[in-house]
Each structure stands twice: as structure tokens, then as C-alpha cells.
Tab-separated table of C-alpha atoms in Angstrom:
chain	number	residue	atom	x	y	z
A	791	UNK	CA	-1.404	-27.346	25.259
A	792	UNK	CA	-1.837	-25.596	21.914
A	793	UNK	CA	-3.599	-22.219	22.114
A	794	UNK	CA	-6.872	-21.981	20.204
A	795	UNK	CA	-7.776	-18.681	18.552
A	796	UNK	CA	-11.373	-17.662	17.943
A	797	UNK	CA	-12.062	-18.146	14.234
A	798	UNK	CA	-13.552	-14.650	14.130
A	799	UNK	CA	-10.121	-13.260	15.024
A	800	UNK	CA	-8.448	-15.298	12.290
A	801	UNK	CA	-11.133	-14.021	9.915
A	802	UNK	CA	-10.453	-10.414	10.920
A	803	UNK	CA	-6.782	-10.900	10.056
A	804	UNK	CA	-7.755	-12.248	6.624
A	805	UNK	CA	-10.155	-9.329	6.106
A	806	UNK	CA	-7.449	-6.817	7.032
A	807	UNK	CA	-4.865	-8.513	4.816
A	808	UNK	CA	-7.053	-9.027	1.765
A	809	UNK	CA	-9.049	-5.810	1.721
A	810	UNK	CA	-7.590	-3.047	3.848
A	811	UNK	CA	-3.814	-3.432	4.184
A	812	UNK	CA	-2.117	-0.848	1.956
A	813	UNK	CA	1.194	-1.468	3.737
A	814	UNK	CA	3.333	-4.142	2.019
A	815	UNK	CA	5.021	-4.942	5.335
A	816	UNK	CA	1.760	-5.323	7.247
A	817	UNK	CA	0.106	-7.224	4.431
A	818	UNK	CA	2.895	-9.781	4.652
A	819	UNK	CA	2.981	-9.907	8.464
A	820	UNK	CA	-0.777	-10.423	8.620
A	821	UNK	CA	-0.276	-13.509	6.472
A	822	UNK	CA	2.581	-14.700	8.690
A	823	UNK	CA	0.376	-14.268	11.764
A	824	UNK	CA	-2.511	-16.161	10.141
A	825	UNK	CA	-0.278	-19.126	9.286
A	826	UNK	CA	1.210	-19.094	12.776
A	827	UNK	CA	-2.207	-18.977	14.439
A	828	UNK	CA	-3.367	-21.944	12.387
A	829	UNK	CA	-0.416	-24.048	13.538
A	830	UNK	CA	-0.727	-22.928	17.167
A	831	UNK	CA	2.482	-20.875	17.305
A	832	UNK	CA	3.371	-17.821	19.432
A	833	UNK	CA	0.897	-15.556	17.614
A	834	UNK	CA	-1.874	-17.978	18.558
A	835	UNK	CA	-0.839	-17.783	22.203
A	836	UNK	CA	-1.015	-13.973	22.195
A	837	UNK	CA	-4.264	-13.688	20.259
A	838	UNK	CA	-5.983	-16.333	22.354
A	839	UNK	CA	-5.629	-13.794	25.193
A	840	UNK	CA	-7.690	-11.162	23.365
A	841	UNK	CA	-10.374	-9.785	25.716
A	842	UNK	CA	-13.669	-11.571	25.147
A	843	UNK	CA	-15.578	-8.300	24.772
A	844	UNK	CA	-13.362	-7.129	21.886
A	845	UNK	CA	-15.048	-7.349	18.496
A	846	UNK	CA	-12.356	-8.674	16.103
A	847	UNK	CA	-13.325	-6.291	13.281
A	848	UNK	CA	-14.898	-3.276	14.975
A	849	UNK	CA	-12.198	-3.149	17.642
A	850	UNK	CA	-9.475	-3.679	15.030
A	851	UNK	CA	-7.851	-6.633	16.794
A	852	UNK	CA	-5.244	-7.145	14.016
A	853	UNK	CA	-4.088	-3.544	14.453
A	854	UNK	CA	-3.965	-3.942	18.241
A	855	UNK	CA	-1.581	-6.833	17.714
A	856	UNK	CA	0.587	-5.209	15.051
A	857	UNK	CA	0.575	-1.912	16.943
A	858	UNK	CA	1.841	-3.731	20.019
A	859	UNK	CA	4.708	-5.212	18.023
A	860	UNK	CA	5.491	-1.832	16.439
A	861	UNK	CA	5.586	-0.243	19.891
A	862	UNK	CA	8.270	-2.742	20.953
A	863	UNK	CA	10.305	-1.837	17.879
A	864	UNK	CA	10.012	1.894	18.579
A	865	UNK	CA	11.006	1.352	22.207
A	866	UNK	CA	14.173	-0.446	21.124
A	867	UNK	CA	13.001	-3.768	22.570
A	868	UNK	CA	13.098	-5.720	19.282
A	869	UNK	CA	16.423	-4.927	17.641
A	870	UNK	CA	16.405	-7.816	15.160
A	871	UNK	CA	12.924	-6.977	13.950
A	872	UNK	CA	13.725	-3.242	13.767
A	873	UNK	CA	16.093	-4.033	10.886
A	874	UNK	CA	12.930	-4.576	8.757
A	875	UNK	CA	10.897	-1.610	10.058
A	876	UNK	CA	11.458	1.637	8.096
A	877	UNK	CA	10.004	3.592	11.035
A	878	UNK	CA	13.074	2.497	13.029
A	879	UNK	CA	15.559	2.983	10.193
A	880	UNK	CA	15.227	-0.545	8.818
A	881	UNK	CA	14.298	-1.801	5.356
A	882	UNK	CA	11.628	-4.204	4.140
A	883	UNK	CA	12.132	-5.731	0.695
A	884	UNK	CA	8.742	-6.734	-0.818
A	885	UNK	CA	10.561	-8.963	-3.300
A	886	UNK	CA	11.934	-11.065	-0.430
A	887	UNK	CA	9.269	-10.674	2.259
A	888	UNK	CA	10.097	-13.956	3.967
A	889	UNK	CA	13.317	-12.488	5.386
A	890	UNK	CA	11.328	-10.797	8.157
A	891	UNK	CA	9.438	-13.912	9.248
A	892	UNK	CA	11.947	-15.350	11.700
A	893	UNK	CA	12.579	-12.043	13.471
A	894	UNK	CA	8.876	-11.309	13.685
A	895	UNK	CA	7.920	-14.667	15.186
A	896	UNK	CA	10.889	-14.595	17.561
A	897	UNK	CA	9.869	-11.142	18.791
A	898	UNK	CA	6.307	-12.332	19.390
A	899	UNK	CA	7.554	-15.388	21.268
A	900	UNK	CA	10.024	-13.412	23.395
A	901	UNK	CA	7.710	-10.547	24.376
A	902	UNK	CA	4.584	-12.463	25.304
A	903	UNK	CA	3.629	-10.423	28.365
A	904	UNK	CA	4.006	-7.069	26.616
A	905	UNK	CA	1.898	-8.210	23.665
A	906	UNK	CA	-0.818	-9.724	25.840
A	907	UNK	CA	-0.997	-6.336	27.550
A	908	UNK	CA	-1.229	-4.676	24.122
A	909	UNK	CA	-4.271	-6.806	23.280
A	910	UNK	CA	-6.103	-5.075	26.134
A	911	UNK	CA	-5.430	-1.607	24.683
A	912	UNK	CA	-7.795	-0.131	22.155
A	913	UNK	CA	-6.422	1.114	18.855
A	914	UNK	CA	-5.653	4.816	19.122
A	915	UNK	CA	-4.965	6.556	15.860
A	916	UNK	CA	-5.025	10.236	15.075
A	917	UNK	CA	-4.544	10.270	11.329
A	918	UNK	CA	-3.828	13.913	10.511
A	919	UNK	CA	-3.937	13.140	6.793
A	920	UNK	CA	-7.722	13.079	7.102
A	921	UNK	CA	-7.680	16.837	7.711
A	922	UNK	CA	-7.018	17.352	4.007
A	923	UNK	CA	-10.226	15.457	3.210
A	924	UNK	CA	-12.269	17.270	5.867
A	925	UNK	CA	-11.028	20.733	4.883
A	926	UNK	CA	-13.417	21.190	1.900
A	927	UNK	CA	-16.317	20.511	4.285
A	928	UNK	CA	-15.168	23.097	6.799
A	929	UNK	CA	-14.657	25.602	3.985
A	930	UNK	CA	-18.133	24.894	2.601
A	931	UNK	CA	-19.639	25.850	5.974
A	932	UNK	CA	-17.482	28.975	6.208
A	933	UNK	CA	-18.395	30.020	2.658
A	934	UNK	CA	-22.105	29.468	3.168
A	935	UNK	CA	-22.444	31.078	6.618
A	936	UNK	CA	-19.688	33.732	6.559
A	937	UNK	CA	-19.322	33.087	10.296
A	938	UNK	CA	-16.449	31.912	12.504
A	939	UNK	CA	-16.487	28.177	13.144
A	940	UNK	CA	-17.056	26.381	16.430
A	941	UNK	CA	-15.663	22.896	15.805
A	942	UNK	CA	-16.592	19.907	17.986
A	943	UNK	CA	-14.947	16.547	17.368
A	944	UNK	CA	-16.227	13.234	18.697
A	945	UNK	CA	-13.606	10.501	18.872
A	946	UNK	CA	-10.752	13.012	19.078
A	947	UNK	CA	-7.954	10.682	20.248
A	948	UNK	CA	-5.178	13.237	20.898
A	949	UNK	CA	-6.992	16.139	19.243
A	950	UNK	CA	-4.537	16.550	16.364
A	951	UNK	CA	-7.367	16.926	13.844
A	952	UNK	CA	-8.948	19.639	15.990
A	953	UNK	CA	-5.922	21.703	14.987
A	954	UNK	CA	-6.725	21.352	11.282
A	955	UNK	CA	-6.691	25.130	10.740
A	956	UNK	CA	-3.030	25.323	11.763
A	957	UNK	CA	-1.865	23.138	8.872
A	958	UNK	CA	-1.034	24.110	5.281
A	959	UNK	CA	-2.957	22.693	2.298
A	960	UNK	CA	-1.817	23.142	-1.299
A	961	UNK	CA	-2.885	21.945	-4.731
A	962	UNK	CA	-6.516	23.040	-4.794
A	963	UNK	CA	-8.470	24.126	-7.876
A	964	UNK	CA	-6.687	26.788	-9.954
A	965	UNK	CA	-3.640	26.515	-7.724
A	966	UNK	CA	-5.522	27.571	-4.597
A	967	UNK	CA	-4.067	26.907	-1.157
A	968	UNK	CA	-5.210	27.350	2.423
A	969	UNK	CA	-3.549	27.797	5.808
A	970	UNK	CA	-0.348	29.106	7.311
A	971	UNK	CA	2.477	28.853	4.795
A	972	UNK	CA	4.919	28.516	7.702
A	973	UNK	CA	3.112	25.571	9.304
A	974	UNK	CA	5.326	22.586	10.175
A	975	UNK	CA	2.694	20.319	8.566
A	976	UNK	CA	2.082	20.768	4.852
A	977	UNK	CA	-0.237	18.737	2.647
A	978	UNK	CA	0.970	18.656	-0.935
A	979	UNK	CA	0.007	16.372	-3.838
A	980	UNK	CA	-3.114	15.283	-1.957
A	981	UNK	CA	-5.866	16.709	-4.159
A	982	UNK	CA	-6.623	15.201	-7.560
A	983	UNK	CA	-9.153	16.184	-10.214
A	984	UNK	CA	-11.760	17.327	-9.605
A	985	UNK	CA	-9.981	19.500	-7.019
A	986	UNK	CA	-11.686	21.545	-4.285
A	987	UNK	CA	-11.545	25.322	-4.246
A	988	UNK	CA	-9.391	26.249	-1.251
A	989	UNK	CA	-9.613	30.008	-1.776
A	990	UNK	CA	-12.145	30.467	1.028
A	991	UNK	CA	-11.592	32.465	4.235
A	992	UNK	CA	-12.312	30.519	7.423
A	993	UNK	CA	-11.571	31.169	11.091
A	994	UNK	CA	-11.944	28.794	14.032
A	995	UNK	CA	-13.341	30.667	17.020
A	996	UNK	CA	-13.657	27.688	19.358
A	997	UNK	CA	-12.626	24.028	19.396
A	998	UNK	CA	-13.264	21.086	21.736
A	999	UNK	CA	-13.383	17.311	21.588
A	1000	UNK	CA	-14.097	14.121	23.491
A	1001	UNK	CA	-12.819	10.559	23.508
A	1002	UNK	CA	-13.336	7.474	25.656
A	1003	UNK	CA	-9.580	7.436	26.243
A	1004	UNK	CA	-8.037	10.737	25.130
A	1005	UNK	CA	-4.291	10.855	24.602
A	1006	UNK	CA	-2.003	13.731	25.496
A	1007	UNK	CA	0.084	14.271	22.374
A	1008	UNK	CA	2.537	16.430	24.298
A	1009	UNK	CA	3.724	13.505	26.473
A	1010	UNK	CA	6.206	10.781	25.559
A	1011	UNK	CA	3.628	8.077	26.277
A	1012	UNK	CA	0.928	9.713	24.179
A	1013	UNK	CA	3.242	10.341	21.241
A	1014	UNK	CA	4.603	6.780	21.379
A	1015	UNK	CA	1.091	5.332	21.298
A	1016	UNK	CA	0.208	7.417	18.258
A	1017	UNK	CA	3.407	6.439	16.444
A	1018	UNK	CA	2.884	2.750	17.193
A	1019	UNK	CA	-0.420	2.653	15.322
A	1020	UNK	CA	0.972	4.203	12.134
A	1021	UNK	CA	2.005	1.525	9.655
A	1022	UNK	CA	5.809	1.407	9.856
A	1023	UNK	CA	6.600	1.431	6.141
A	1024	UNK	CA	4.418	4.499	5.451
A	1025	UNK	CA	7.021	7.136	6.226
A	1026	UNK	CA	4.988	10.006	4.782
A	1027	UNK	CA	2.249	9.377	7.374
A	1028	UNK	CA	4.831	9.170	10.136
A	1029	UNK	CA	6.406	12.442	8.997
A	1030	UNK	CA	2.995	14.153	9.030
A	1031	UNK	CA	2.382	12.862	12.552
A	1032	UNK	CA	5.754	14.157	13.733
A	1033	UNK	CA	4.977	17.615	12.334
A	1034	UNK	CA	1.579	17.612	14.013
A	1035	UNK	CA	3.188	16.633	17.324
A	1036	UNK	CA	5.548	19.598	17.056
A	1037	UNK	CA	2.602	21.942	16.618
A	1038	UNK	CA	0.583	20.274	19.381
A	1039	UNK	CA	3.269	21.132	21.904
A	1040	UNK	CA	2.576	24.838	21.399
A	1041	UNK	CA	-1.197	24.664	20.988
A	1042	UNK	CA	-3.248	22.908	23.687
A	1043	UNK	CA	-6.819	21.819	22.997
A	1044	UNK	CA	-9.640	20.911	25.383
A	1045	UNK	CA	-10.382	17.175	25.362
A	1046	UNK	CA	-12.822	15.448	27.695
A	1047	UNK	CA	-12.830	11.787	28.690
A	1048	UNK	CA	-16.513	11.208	28.092
A	1049	UNK	CA	-19.062	9.160	26.188
A	1050	UNK	CA	-19.696	10.661	22.749
A	1051	UNK	CA	-23.472	10.754	23.174
A	1052	UNK	CA	-23.377	12.395	26.574
A	1053	UNK	CA	-20.748	14.915	25.525
A	1054	UNK	CA	-22.382	16.027	22.295
A	1055	UNK	CA	-25.762	16.413	23.999
A	1056	UNK	CA	-24.158	18.818	26.479
A	1057	UNK	CA	-22.311	20.725	23.752
A	1058	UNK	CA	-25.448	21.130	21.651
A	1059	UNK	CA	-27.823	21.975	24.501
A	1060	UNK	CA	-28.731	25.281	22.857
A	1061	UNK	CA	-27.964	27.361	19.744
A	1062	UNK	CA	-24.831	29.543	19.773
A	1063	UNK	CA	-25.324	32.875	18.044
A	1064	UNK	CA	-22.492	34.335	16.021
A	1065	UNK	CA	-20.731	31.071	15.177
A	1066	UNK	CA	-21.345	28.128	12.884
A	1067	UNK	CA	-21.208	24.983	15.017
A	1068	UNK	CA	-19.651	22.030	13.178
A	1069	UNK	CA	-19.728	18.544	14.700
A	1070	UNK	CA	-17.206	16.342	12.937
A	1071	UNK	CA	-15.585	12.907	13.061
A	1072	UNK	CA	-13.486	10.629	10.861
A	1073	UNK	CA	-13.469	6.803	10.676
A	1074	UNK	CA	-15.237	6.767	14.008
A	1075	UNK	CA	-18.860	5.788	13.471
A	1076	UNK	CA	-18.161	2.062	13.164
A	1077	UNK	CA	-16.734	1.929	16.685
A	1078	UNK	CA	-19.930	3.158	18.340
A	1079	UNK	CA	-22.687	0.971	19.710
A	1080	UNK	CA	-26.090	1.245	18.063
A	1081	UNK	CA	-27.445	3.131	21.081
A	1082	UNK	CA	-24.605	5.654	21.047
A	1083	UNK	CA	-24.977	6.222	17.309
A	1084	UNK	CA	-28.663	6.956	17.844
A	1085	UNK	CA	-27.875	9.317	20.705
A	1086	UNK	CA	-25.250	11.262	18.744
A	1087	UNK	CA	-27.388	11.479	15.613
A	1088	UNK	CA	-30.457	12.575	17.580
A	1089	UNK	CA	-28.499	15.292	19.394
A	1090	UNK	CA	-27.161	16.653	16.115
A	1091	UNK	CA	-30.560	16.575	14.430
A	1092	UNK	CA	-32.184	18.330	17.404
A	1093	UNK	CA	-29.522	21.016	17.204
A	1094	UNK	CA	-30.177	21.252	13.492
A	1095	UNK	CA	-33.895	21.765	13.980
A	1096	UNK	CA	-33.136	24.635	16.367
A	1097	UNK	CA	-30.508	26.227	14.094
A	1098	UNK	CA	-31.001	29.709	12.653
A	1099	UNK	CA	-29.196	31.858	10.142
A	1100	UNK	CA	-27.351	33.510	13.027
A	1101	UNK	CA	-26.666	30.186	14.796
A	1102	UNK	CA	-26.235	27.572	12.048
A	1103	UNK	CA	-25.178	23.976	12.621
A	1104	UNK	CA	-23.421	21.366	10.518
A	1105	UNK	CA	-22.429	17.710	10.676
A	1106	UNK	CA	-19.225	16.831	8.825
A	1107	UNK	CA	-18.066	13.223	8.672
A	1108	UNK	CA	-15.504	11.130	6.862
A	1109	UNK	CA	-16.624	7.516	7.028
A	1110	UNK	CA	-16.559	4.359	4.849
A	1111	UNK	CA	-18.373	4.751	1.529
A	1112	UNK	CA	-20.879	2.453	-0.125
A	1113	UNK	CA	-18.019	0.110	-1.023
A	1114	UNK	CA	-15.799	0.220	2.097
A	1115	UNK	CA	-12.966	-1.588	0.308
A	1116	UNK	CA	-12.555	1.252	-2.194
A	1117	UNK	CA	-12.886	4.594	-0.441
A	1118	UNK	CA	-14.259	6.739	2.308
A	1119	UNK	CA	-16.767	9.523	1.766
A	1120	UNK	CA	-16.821	13.008	3.225
A	1121	UNK	CA	-20.412	14.110	3.777
A	1122	UNK	CA	-21.785	17.384	5.112
A	1123	UNK	CA	-25.260	18.216	6.399
A	1124	UNK	CA	-26.052	21.896	7.075
A	1125	UNK	CA	-28.872	23.523	9.009
A	1126	UNK	CA	-31.191	25.381	8.775
A	1127	UNK	CA	-32.621	23.360	5.937
A	1128	UNK	CA	-31.000	19.939	6.495
A	1129	UNK	CA	-29.068	20.264	3.228
A	1130	UNK	CA	-26.820	17.245	2.726
A	1131	UNK	CA	-24.038	16.923	0.185
A	1132	UNK	CA	-21.285	14.491	-0.687
A	1133	UNK	CA	-18.206	16.696	-0.443
A	1134	UNK	CA	-15.403	14.348	-1.473
A	1135	UNK	CA	-14.192	10.790	-1.847
A	1136	UNK	CA	-10.879	9.831	-0.336
A	1137	UNK	CA	-8.606	7.059	0.878
A	1138	UNK	CA	-8.852	5.997	4.494
A	1139	UNK	CA	-5.727	7.921	5.452
A	1140	UNK	CA	-6.905	11.082	3.705
A	1141	UNK	CA	-5.395	10.772	0.255
A	1142	UNK	CA	-6.044	11.127	-2.565
A	1143	UNK	CA	-8.940	13.575	-2.194
A	1144	UNK	CA	-11.402	13.959	-5.077
A	1145	UNK	CA	-13.930	16.726	-4.629
A	1146	UNK	CA	-17.537	16.132	-5.614
A	1147	UNK	CA	-19.217	19.247	-7.076
A	1148	UNK	CA	-22.430	20.165	-5.165
A	1149	UNK	CA	-24.593	19.621	-8.263
A	1150	UNK	CA	-23.513	15.947	-8.255
A	1151	UNK	CA	-24.361	15.286	-4.596
């Protein structure tokens, strides 16, 4: 009996391929998977087993599938396919993309159980490149308040972005840079005109985060999961992740397995004198239910209404812009005063970053 795939899943693969896939390898494999689903091949059999409660777009079903395949490659369980995956030392030739097709479909057919299991795992990314886009927001709060920062991240995954102050950022306005020059993770050639001013002192006094399923980046399993969801022909992203994993091993952070609304309500139960509290997230909002969004927003706004000059609050977020196919936006709201500004526009993986002067917000 031929497996039948929900048309919404097929549509999510087309949406990912046509609008969001900046990886030549994944763009091609998404097309291969679509054709195979339509003829009832091995991809159809796997994707027909997608949990019924998974939203094809919001739960990133195409990336669940491709991440599951990538995990097999990284584990050494798909040697023929690894020859086309740069993340495993292979090579993909965009001028002859069809060379990968047979190995890809054979891997899917031969690893059915592992891939069905992968379809029950949520996508877990911790894109450290987004720190370069968030940095101007953190610095804006530090400049305005002249206080140490208390940073709270919802949707933390493995907490790599909670360590943003341990990374090095170069190429700001007038040659400015920020962060430890000896950091294993350096962001260079990220900022483009108009560039943000990075010559701002900032200190993180406290950091914490929550996630529905937090990962431990210091374990083999946690690191493998993070690697599997990076697109395999984007070696610069993989290198940044590896550097962040090195740093994570020497710098633990507090992550709670908890609902975002419940957690942020507890964290913002009262003002904290002597620090500027910054709630932040990146490419996270779309994954929340309407009720949870309302709960998180209400908690932040209540904290904002109670903020004072000695206990200020801020909400920093990097989320899809008005045209989600073109860029993400970094927005910052500061209290007291509920002052909102568009800080920057950026790609979904945190580059390039174009600052937006406050007068244009």
C-alpha cells in the first residue's frame, strides 16, 4: 500500500524550498523529497508517520526530516550519502545536484526506523550567529541604563546565546569591536553599512533561560543534536557552533525545563534594583501558542509598568520582519517609558546585520 502524505506537509516542503532554503544542498534535497513523496517513495513512508499534532510549518517538519538524515550522516550510519555532505568531509556540486539523489533516497529507505523516530523530535537549533544581531540591542540597554545586565532567554535550547558576552564581535562603526579578543568564537564580516557602534561597555551580572526541552551542550548527545540541525553545506555556521561548544564546556548556565509563560512570570515577579533586566529571544515567537504568547507578553508588559530608573526592564527580540522571506528584525522595547525601536535588520542566521539608527525607528 502506497503511503499518503498530508498535503500540508508537502506544502511545507515547497515553502521551505522556494522561500527559506539558503543551502544549495538542502534546496535540492527538498525538491527530491517532494518528488519522492508525490510518487509514494520512501520519503512518503517516513513523512506519513509525522505526529498528527505537528504543524508542518510552525513545527518545521521539513527540518525535522532533513535533520534526522543529517544526524545519520554525522553518526557514520550513511557512508554513501556522507560523500555529498560537507559537514562530514564530503562535497556537493550544485552544477550536478542529481548525483546525490540515489544515495539520499537509499539512505531514507534503509534507515526507516531511525527517521520515523526523528519525526517525533522537535527541531532544536541554537544558532549562535544570531548573537551578532542581538548584540546592538544589549548594548543599547547598557548605554541607556549604565547598569549591569540581567539577561533572561525564553526558548534557550542549549543556552549558547545566553553566553553572548563571551564571544568576540568585530567590524562595528568606525572599526569598533566588542568582547574578549581571545574568545574561541569570533564574528567578523557580519556587520554592513549602516554599522552599529560597538564601543559600549556592558557587563552581564546574571543569566538564566528556559526551554520546553533544554539541551546540555556539554554532552555528546546534546552536541550531536545541535550539529544535526545546522545545514551541512554551511561550514561557517558549523565552525561557529563548534567554537561555542568549546566555550560552553567551561561556562555552565542555568536552564529550566519549563513553559515560557510560567517561567517568565516567575522571573519577573518583582523589580530587581541595581540591574537592567532584559528578556530576549530569537526566531522563537512563531513556535508559541496564542495563549502562551499572550502570557509572555503580559508578563513582560507588567514588569515594564513596574520598572524604575534603578530597576529598568527591556524586551529584546529577533523575529521575522514584515516580509518574512527577506529578513528578520531586531526590536527593543525599554521601560520605564515603553520606548520601542527597530535596532537592526538581519538574515535568519544572524548575518548580515544592518543597524537602524534610532531616529529611523
